[in-house]
mmCIF file of C-alpha atoms (C1' of nucleotides) and ligand atoms in Angstrom:
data_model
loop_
_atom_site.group_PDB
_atom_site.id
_atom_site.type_symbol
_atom_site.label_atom_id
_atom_site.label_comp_id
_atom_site.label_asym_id
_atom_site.label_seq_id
_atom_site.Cartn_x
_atom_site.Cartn_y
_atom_site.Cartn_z
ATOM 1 C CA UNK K 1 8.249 14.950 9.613
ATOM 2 C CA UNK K 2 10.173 15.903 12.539
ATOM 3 C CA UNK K 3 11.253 19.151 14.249
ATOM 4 C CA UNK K 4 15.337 19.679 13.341
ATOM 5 C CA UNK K 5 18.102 18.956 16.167
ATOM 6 C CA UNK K 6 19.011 22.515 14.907
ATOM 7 C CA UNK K 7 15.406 24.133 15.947
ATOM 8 C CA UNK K 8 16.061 22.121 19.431
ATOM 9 C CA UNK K 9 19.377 23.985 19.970
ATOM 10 C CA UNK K 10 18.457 27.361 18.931
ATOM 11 C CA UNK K 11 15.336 27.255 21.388
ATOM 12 C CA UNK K 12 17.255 26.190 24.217
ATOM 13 C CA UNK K 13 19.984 29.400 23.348
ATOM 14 C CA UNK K 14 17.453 31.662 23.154
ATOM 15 C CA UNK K 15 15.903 30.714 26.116
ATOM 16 C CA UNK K 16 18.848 30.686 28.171
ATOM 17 C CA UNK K 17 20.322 34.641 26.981
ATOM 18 C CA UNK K 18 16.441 35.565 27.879
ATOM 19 C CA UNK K 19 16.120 33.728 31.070
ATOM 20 C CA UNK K 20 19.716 35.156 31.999
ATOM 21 C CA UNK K 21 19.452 38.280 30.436
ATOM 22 C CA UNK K 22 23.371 39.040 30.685
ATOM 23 C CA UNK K 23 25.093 42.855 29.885
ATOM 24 C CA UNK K 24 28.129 41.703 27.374
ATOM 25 C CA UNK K 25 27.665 39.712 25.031
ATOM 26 C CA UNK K 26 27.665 35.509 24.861
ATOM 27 C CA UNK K 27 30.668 33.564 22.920
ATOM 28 C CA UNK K 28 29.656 30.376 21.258
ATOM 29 C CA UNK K 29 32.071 28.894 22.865
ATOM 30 C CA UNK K 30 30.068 28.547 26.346
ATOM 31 C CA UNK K 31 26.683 28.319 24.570
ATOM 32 C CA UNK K 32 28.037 25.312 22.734
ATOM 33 C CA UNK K 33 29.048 23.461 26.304
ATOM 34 C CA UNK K 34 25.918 23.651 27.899
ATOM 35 C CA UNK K 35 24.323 21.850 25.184
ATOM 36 C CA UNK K 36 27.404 19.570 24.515
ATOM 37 C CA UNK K 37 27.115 20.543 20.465
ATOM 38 C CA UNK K 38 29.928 21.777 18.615
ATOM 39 C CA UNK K 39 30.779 24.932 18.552
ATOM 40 C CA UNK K 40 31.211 25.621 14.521
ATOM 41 C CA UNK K 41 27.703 24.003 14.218
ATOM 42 C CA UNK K 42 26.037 26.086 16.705
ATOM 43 C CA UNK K 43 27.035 29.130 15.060
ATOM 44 C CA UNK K 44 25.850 28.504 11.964
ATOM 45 C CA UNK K 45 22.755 28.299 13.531
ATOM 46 C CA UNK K 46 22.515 31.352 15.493
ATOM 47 C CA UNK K 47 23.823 33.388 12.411
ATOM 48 C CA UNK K 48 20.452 32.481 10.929
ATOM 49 C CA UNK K 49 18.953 33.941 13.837
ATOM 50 C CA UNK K 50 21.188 36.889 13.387
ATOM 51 C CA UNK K 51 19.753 37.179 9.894
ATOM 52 C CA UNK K 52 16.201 36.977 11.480
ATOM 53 C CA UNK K 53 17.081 39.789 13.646
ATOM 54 C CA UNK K 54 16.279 38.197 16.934
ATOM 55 C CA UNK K 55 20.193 38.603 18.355
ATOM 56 C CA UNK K 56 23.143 40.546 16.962
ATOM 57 C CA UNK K 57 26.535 39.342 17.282
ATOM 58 C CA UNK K 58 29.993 40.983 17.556
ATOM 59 C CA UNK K 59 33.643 39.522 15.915
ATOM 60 C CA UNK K 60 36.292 40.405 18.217
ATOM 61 C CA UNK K 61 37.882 39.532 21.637
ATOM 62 C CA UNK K 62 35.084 39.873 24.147
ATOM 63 C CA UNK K 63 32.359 39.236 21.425
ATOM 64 C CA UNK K 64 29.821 37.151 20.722
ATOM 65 C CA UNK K 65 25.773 37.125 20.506
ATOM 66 C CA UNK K 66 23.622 39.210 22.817
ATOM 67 C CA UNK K 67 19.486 40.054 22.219
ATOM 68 C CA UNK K 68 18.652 42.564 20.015
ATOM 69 C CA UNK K 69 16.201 44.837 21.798
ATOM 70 C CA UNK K 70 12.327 44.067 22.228
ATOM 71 C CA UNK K 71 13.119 40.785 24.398
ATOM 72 C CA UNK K 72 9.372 40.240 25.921
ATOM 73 C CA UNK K 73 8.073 39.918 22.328
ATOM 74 C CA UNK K 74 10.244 36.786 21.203
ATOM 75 C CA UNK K 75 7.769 33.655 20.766
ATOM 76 C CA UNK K 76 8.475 30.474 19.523
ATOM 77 C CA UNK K 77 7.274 31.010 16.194
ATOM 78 C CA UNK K 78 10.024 33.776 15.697
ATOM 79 C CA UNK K 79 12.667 31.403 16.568
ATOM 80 C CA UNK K 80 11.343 28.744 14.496
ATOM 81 C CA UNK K 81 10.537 30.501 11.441
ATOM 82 C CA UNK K 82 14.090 31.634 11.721
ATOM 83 C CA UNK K 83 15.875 27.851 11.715
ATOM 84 C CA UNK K 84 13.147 26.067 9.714
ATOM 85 C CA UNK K 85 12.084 28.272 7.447
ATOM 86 C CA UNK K 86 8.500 29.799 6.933
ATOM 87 C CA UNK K 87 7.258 27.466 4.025
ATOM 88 C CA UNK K 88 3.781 25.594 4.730
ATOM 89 C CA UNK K 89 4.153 22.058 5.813
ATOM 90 C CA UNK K 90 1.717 20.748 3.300
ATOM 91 C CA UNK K 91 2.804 21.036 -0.304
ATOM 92 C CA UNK K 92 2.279 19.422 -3.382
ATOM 93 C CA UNK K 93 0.940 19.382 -6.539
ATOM 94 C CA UNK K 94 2.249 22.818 -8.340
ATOM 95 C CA UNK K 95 1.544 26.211 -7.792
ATOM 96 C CA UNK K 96 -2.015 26.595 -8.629
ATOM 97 C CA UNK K 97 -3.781 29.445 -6.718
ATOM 98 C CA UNK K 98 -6.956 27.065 -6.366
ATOM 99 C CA UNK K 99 -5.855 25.081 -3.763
ATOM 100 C CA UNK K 100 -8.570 22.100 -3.352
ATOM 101 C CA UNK K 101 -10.658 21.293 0.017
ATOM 102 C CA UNK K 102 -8.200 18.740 1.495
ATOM 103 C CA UNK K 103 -5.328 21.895 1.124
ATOM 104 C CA UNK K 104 -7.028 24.085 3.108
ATOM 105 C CA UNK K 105 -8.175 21.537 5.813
ATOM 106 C CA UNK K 106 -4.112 21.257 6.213
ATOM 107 C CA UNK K 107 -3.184 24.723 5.890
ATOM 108 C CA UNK K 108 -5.893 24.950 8.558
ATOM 109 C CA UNK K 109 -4.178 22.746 11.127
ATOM 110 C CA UNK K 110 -0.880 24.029 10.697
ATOM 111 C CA UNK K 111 -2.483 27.090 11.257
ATOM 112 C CA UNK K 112 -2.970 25.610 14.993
ATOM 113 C CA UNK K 113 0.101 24.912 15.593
ATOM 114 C CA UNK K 114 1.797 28.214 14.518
ATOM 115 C CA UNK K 115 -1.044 30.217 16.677
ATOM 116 C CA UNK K 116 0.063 28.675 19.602
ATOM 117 C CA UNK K 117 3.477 28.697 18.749
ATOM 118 C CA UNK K 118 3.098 32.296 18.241
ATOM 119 C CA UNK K 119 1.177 33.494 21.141
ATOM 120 C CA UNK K 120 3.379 32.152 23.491
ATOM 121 C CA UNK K 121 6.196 34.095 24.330
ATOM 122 C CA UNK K 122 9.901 33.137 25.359
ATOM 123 C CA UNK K 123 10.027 35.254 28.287
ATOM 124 C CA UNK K 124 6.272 33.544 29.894
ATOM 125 C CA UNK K 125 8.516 30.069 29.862
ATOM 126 C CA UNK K 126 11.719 31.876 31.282
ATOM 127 C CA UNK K 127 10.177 33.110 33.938
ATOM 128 C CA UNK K 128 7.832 30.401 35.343
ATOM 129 C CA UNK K 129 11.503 28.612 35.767
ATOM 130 C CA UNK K 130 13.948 26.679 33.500
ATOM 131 C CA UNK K 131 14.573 23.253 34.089
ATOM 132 C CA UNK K 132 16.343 23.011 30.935
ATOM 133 C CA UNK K 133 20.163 23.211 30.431
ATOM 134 C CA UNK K 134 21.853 24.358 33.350
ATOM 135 C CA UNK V 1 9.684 19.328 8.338
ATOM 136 C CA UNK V 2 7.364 18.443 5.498
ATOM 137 C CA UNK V 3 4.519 16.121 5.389
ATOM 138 C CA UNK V 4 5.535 13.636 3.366
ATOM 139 C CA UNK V 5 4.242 12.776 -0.396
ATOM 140 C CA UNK V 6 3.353 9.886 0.920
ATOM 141 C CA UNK V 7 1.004 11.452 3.190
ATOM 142 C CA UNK V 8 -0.663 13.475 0.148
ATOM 143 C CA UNK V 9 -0.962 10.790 -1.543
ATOM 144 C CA UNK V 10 -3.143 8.899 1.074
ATOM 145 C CA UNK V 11 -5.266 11.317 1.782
ATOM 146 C CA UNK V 12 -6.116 11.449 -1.993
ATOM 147 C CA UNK V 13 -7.077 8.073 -2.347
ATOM 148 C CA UNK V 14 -9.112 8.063 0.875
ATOM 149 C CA UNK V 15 -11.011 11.033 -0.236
ATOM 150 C CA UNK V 16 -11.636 9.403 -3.176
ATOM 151 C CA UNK V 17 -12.694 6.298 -1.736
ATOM 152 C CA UNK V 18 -14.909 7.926 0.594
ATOM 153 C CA UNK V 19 -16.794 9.990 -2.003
ATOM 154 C CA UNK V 20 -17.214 7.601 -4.581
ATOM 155 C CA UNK V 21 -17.943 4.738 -2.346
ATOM 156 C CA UNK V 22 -18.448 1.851 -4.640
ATOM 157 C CA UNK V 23 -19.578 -1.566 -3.237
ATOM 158 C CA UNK V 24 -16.151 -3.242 -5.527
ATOM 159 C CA UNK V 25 -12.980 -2.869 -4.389
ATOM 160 C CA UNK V 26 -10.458 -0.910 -6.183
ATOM 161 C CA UNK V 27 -7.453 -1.899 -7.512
ATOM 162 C CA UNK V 28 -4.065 0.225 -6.847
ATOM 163 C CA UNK V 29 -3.717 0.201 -10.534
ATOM 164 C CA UNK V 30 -6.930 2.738 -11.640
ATOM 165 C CA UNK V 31 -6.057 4.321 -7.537
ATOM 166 C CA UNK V 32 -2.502 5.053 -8.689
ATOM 167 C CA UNK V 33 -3.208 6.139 -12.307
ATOM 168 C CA UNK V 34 -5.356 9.395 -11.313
ATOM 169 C CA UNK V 35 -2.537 10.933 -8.855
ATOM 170 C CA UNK V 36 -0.006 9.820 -11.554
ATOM 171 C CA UNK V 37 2.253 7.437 -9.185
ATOM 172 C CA UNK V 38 3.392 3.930 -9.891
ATOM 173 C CA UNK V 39 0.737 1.841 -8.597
ATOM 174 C CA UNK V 40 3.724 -0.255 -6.587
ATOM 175 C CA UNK V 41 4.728 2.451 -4.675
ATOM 176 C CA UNK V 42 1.279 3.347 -3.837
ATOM 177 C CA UNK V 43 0.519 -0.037 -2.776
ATOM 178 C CA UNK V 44 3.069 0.270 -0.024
ATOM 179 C CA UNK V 45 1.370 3.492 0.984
ATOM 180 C CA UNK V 46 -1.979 1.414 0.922
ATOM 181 C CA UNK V 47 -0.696 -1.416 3.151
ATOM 182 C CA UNK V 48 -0.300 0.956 5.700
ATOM 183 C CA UNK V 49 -4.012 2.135 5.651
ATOM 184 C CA UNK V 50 -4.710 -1.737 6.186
ATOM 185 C CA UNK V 51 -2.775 -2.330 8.837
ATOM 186 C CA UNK V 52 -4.108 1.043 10.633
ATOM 187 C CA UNK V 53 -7.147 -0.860 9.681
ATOM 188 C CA UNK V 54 -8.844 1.886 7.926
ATOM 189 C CA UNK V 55 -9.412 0.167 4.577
ATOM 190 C CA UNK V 56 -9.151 -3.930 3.917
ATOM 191 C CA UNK V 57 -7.650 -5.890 0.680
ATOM 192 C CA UNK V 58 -8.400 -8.912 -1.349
ATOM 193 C CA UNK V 59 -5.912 -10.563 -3.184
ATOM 194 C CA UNK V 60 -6.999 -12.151 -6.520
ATOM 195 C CA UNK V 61 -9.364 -11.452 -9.291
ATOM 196 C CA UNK V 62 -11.394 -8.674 -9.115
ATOM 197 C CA UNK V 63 -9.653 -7.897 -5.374
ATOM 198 C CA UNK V 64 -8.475 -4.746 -4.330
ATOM 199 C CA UNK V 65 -9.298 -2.294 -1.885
ATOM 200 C CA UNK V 66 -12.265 -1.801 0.024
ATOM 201 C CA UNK V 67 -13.335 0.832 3.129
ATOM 202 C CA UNK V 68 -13.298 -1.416 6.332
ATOM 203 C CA UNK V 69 -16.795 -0.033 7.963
ATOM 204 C CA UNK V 70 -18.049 3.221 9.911
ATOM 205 C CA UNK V 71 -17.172 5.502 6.791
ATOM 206 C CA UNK V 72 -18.128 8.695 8.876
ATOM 207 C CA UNK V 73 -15.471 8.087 11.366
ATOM 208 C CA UNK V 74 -12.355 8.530 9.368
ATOM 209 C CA UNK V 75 -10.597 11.240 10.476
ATOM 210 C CA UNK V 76 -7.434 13.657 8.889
ATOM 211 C CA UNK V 77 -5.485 12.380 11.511
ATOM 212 C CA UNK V 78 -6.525 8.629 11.006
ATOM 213 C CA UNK V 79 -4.662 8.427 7.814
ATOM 214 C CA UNK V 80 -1.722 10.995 8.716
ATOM 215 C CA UNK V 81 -0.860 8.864 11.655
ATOM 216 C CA UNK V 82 -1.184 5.861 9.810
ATOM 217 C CA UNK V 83 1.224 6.837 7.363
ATOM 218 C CA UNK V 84 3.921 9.191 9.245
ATOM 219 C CA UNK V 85 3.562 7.275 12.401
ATOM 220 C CA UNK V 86 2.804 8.581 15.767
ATOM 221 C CA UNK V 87 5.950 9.785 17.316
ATOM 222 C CA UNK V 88 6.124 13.097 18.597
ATOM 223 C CA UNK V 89 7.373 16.239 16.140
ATOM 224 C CA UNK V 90 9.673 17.266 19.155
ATOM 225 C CA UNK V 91 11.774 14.700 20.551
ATOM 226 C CA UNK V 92 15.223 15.605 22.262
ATOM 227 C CA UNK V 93 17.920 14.374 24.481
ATOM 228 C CA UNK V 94 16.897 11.320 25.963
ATOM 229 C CA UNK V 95 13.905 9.356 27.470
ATOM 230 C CA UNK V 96 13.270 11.718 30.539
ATOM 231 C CA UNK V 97 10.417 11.303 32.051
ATOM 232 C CA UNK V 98 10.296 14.901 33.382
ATOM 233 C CA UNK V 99 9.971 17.161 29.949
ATOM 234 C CA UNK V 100 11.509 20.842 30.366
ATOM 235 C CA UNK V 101 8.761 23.387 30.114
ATOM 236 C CA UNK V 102 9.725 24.213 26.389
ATOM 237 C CA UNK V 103 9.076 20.510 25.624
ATOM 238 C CA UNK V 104 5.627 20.939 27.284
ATOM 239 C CA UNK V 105 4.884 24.446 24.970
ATOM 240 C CA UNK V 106 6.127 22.001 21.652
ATOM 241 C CA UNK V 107 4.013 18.921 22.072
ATOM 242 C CA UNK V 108 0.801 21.605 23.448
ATOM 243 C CA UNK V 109 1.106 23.321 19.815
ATOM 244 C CA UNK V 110 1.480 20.155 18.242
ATOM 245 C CA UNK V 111 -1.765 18.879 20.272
ATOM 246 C CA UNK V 112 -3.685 22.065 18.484
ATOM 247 C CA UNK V 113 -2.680 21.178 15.215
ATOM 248 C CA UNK V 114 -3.643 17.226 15.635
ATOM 249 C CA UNK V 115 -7.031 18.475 17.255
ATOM 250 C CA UNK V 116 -7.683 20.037 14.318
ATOM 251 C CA UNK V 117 -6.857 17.345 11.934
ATOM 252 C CA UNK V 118 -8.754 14.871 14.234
ATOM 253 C CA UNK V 119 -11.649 17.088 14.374
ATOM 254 C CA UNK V 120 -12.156 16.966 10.705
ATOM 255 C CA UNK V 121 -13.228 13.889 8.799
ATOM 256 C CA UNK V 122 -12.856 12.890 5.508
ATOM 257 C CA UNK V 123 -16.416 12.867 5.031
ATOM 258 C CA UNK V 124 -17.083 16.191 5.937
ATOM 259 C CA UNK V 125 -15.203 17.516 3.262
ATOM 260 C CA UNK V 126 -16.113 15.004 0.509
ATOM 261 C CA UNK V 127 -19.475 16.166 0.785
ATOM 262 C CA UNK V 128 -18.864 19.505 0.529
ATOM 263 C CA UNK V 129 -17.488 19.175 -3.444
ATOM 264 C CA UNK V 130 -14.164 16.994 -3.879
ATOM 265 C CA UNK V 131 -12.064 19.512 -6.205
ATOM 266 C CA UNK V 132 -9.054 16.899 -6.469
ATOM 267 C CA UNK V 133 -8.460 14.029 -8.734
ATOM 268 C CA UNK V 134 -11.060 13.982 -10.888
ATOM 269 C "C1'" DT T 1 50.414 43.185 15.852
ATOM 270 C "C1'" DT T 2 48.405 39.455 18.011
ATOM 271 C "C1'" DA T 3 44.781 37.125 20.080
ATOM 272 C "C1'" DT T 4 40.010 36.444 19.892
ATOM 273 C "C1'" DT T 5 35.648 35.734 17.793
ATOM 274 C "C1'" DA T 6 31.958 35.465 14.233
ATOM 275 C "C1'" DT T 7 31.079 34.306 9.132
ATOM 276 C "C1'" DA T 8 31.299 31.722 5.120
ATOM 277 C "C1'" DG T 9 31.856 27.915 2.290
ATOM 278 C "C1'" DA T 10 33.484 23.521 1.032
ATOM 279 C "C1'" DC T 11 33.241 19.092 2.437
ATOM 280 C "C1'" DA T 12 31.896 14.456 4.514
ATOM 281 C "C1'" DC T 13 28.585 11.503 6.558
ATOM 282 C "C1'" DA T 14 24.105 9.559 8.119
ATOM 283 C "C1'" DT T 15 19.424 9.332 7.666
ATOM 284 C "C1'" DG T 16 15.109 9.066 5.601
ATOM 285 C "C1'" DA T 17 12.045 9.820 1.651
ATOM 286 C "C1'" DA T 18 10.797 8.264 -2.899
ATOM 287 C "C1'" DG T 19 10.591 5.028 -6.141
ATOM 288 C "C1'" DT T 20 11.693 0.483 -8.800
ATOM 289 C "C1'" DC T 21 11.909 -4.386 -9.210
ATOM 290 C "C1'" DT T 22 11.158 -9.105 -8.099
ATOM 291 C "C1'" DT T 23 9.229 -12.821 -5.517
ATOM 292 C "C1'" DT T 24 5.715 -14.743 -2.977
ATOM 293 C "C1'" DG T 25 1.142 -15.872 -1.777
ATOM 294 C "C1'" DA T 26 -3.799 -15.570 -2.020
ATOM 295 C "C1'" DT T 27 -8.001 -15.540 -4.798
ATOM 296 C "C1'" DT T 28 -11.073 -15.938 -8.727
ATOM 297 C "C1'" DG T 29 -12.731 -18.007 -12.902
ATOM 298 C "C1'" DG T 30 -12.559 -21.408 -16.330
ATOM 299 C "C1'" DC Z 1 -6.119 -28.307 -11.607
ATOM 300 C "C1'" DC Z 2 -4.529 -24.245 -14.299
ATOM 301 C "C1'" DA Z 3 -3.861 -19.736 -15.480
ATOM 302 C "C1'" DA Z 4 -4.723 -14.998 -14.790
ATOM 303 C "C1'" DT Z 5 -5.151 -11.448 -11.467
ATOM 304 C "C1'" DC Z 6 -3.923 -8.854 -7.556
ATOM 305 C "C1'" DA Z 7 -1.961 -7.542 -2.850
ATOM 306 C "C1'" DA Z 8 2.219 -8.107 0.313
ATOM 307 C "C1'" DA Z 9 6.875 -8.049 1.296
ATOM 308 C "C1'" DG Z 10 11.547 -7.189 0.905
ATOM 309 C "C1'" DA Z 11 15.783 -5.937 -1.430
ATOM 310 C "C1'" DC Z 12 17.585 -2.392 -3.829
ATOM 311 C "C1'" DT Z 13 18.711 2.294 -5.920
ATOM 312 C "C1'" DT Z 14 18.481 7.158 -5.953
ATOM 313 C "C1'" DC Z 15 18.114 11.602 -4.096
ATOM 314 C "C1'" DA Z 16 17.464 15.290 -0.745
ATOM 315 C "C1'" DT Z 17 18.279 16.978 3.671
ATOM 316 C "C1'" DG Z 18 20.004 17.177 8.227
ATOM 317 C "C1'" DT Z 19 24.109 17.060 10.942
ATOM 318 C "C1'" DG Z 20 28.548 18.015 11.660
ATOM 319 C "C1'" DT Z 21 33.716 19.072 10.637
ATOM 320 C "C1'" DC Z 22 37.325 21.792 8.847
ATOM 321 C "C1'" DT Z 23 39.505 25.728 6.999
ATOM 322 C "C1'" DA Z 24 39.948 30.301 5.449
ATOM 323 C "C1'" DT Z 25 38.503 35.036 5.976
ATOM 324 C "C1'" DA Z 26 37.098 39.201 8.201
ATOM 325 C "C1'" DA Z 27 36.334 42.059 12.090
ATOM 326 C "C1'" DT Z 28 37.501 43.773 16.639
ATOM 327 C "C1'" DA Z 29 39.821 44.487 21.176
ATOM 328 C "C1'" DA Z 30 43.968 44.646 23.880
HETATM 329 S S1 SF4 D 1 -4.165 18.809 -1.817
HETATM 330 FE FE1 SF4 D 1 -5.326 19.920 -3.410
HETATM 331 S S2 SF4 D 1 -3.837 21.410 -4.241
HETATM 332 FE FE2 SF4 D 1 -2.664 19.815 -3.102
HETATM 333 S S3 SF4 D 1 -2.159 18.200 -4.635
HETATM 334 FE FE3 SF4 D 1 -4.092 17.551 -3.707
HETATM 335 S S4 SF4 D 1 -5.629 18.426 -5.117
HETATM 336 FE FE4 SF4 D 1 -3.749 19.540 -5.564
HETATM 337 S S1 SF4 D 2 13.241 20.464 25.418
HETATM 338 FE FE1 SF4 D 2 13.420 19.861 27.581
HETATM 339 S S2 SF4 D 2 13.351 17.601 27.558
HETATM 340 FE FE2 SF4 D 2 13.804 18.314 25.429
HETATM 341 S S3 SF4 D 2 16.093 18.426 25.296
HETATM 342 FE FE3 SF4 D 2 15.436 20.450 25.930
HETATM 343 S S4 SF4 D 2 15.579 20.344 28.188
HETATM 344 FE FE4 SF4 D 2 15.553 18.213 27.490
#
DNA sequence: TTATTATAGACACATGAAGTCTTTGATTGG
DNA sequence: CCAATCAAAGACTTCATGTGTCTATAATAA
């Protein structure tokens, strides 16, 4: 029961390309350094974030991963939901639609979590300053 | 990032404990029988309650397990704690004492989900009709 | 064409969850 | 005291997942 190393990484690259907000695109490369992870690793986690369609990326000399549009509405959640996946943190016995009391009391909670998780938005952190990776 | 089964099956027994509320202890073999887990397994889950001090055991005839006083008390995140531990869902590089400011938005959604569970007690919801094990 | 860069998949490794088995020790009842 | 009962503890196996590496492939720019 513990957030991935892979969740960690992806939040601190999407903070940085918002907090930076650069005109061509990032390599992986450089991403990769700042965090001291390897590079092959890294990208296998931002293509997932590719596939979420919270950055784009291009092949090619002078390519790499840049934000695709809407960058104020990114919140934690998105990015999250994106390396994690979006299945409920409680599960168990079978897929009965008449989930019992102690169910929903956990659905509830989690429900906490995500709320916050959602309301707050990349961009509010970025800006307040970002003591994070250089 | 699952609760464990573990977990599940905790809460479980401490519902039923709580509803049934029998002046005997139980035994771990009838406990584990309903939720359809070897009872040895279960008693590992079980010694962890103890320790957390939520229930108490006797050894020997007619022993088993027993609530260990103020039965109202008991909260969701009593037994979650005392099974998955208290560490932090978020934990990164190092022992810093200074956490980034996306540390501080992780362990503040965390701290909604964990009011949530501690806000709701076992009892609340055992009165309200205990659709689980039968 | 060549250099650069992302994508994909196979692969290896470490960690932790889930569960079994056995031994020990404590308690009750005869 | 003796035997049956029951929790506690630890070693052990098994399995799933996270973490990471490596290589091949495809796309793009110079
Ligand atoms: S929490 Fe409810 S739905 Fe889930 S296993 Fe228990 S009884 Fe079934
Ligand atoms: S979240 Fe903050 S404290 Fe944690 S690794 Fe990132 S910069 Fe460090």
């Amino acid at each position: 029961m513990k957030y991935s190393k892979a969740t960690n990484y992806a939040l601190h690259t999407m903070m940085y390309m918002i907090a930076i907000e650069p005109n061509s695109p990032l390599g992986v490369q450089q991403l990769a350094d700042k965090q001291g992870v390897s590079p092959t690793y890294l990208s296998k986690i931002l293509t997932k974030l590719v596939k979420a369609g919270l950055i784009e990326s291009a092949s090619g000399a002078h390519g790499g991963y840049r934000l695709k549009g809407k960058r104020e509405d990114i919140s934690f959640l998105d990015i999250i939901h994106a390396v994690e996946g979006t299945a409920s943190l409680f599960e168990c016995c079978g897929s009965e639609d008449s989930k019992c009391l102690i169910h929903g009391v956990m659905l509830e909670a989690e429900e906490g979590m995500e709320q916050h998780l959602k309301n707050t938005k990349m961009i509010d952190v970025a800006r307040k300053r970002f003591s994070g990776i250089s």
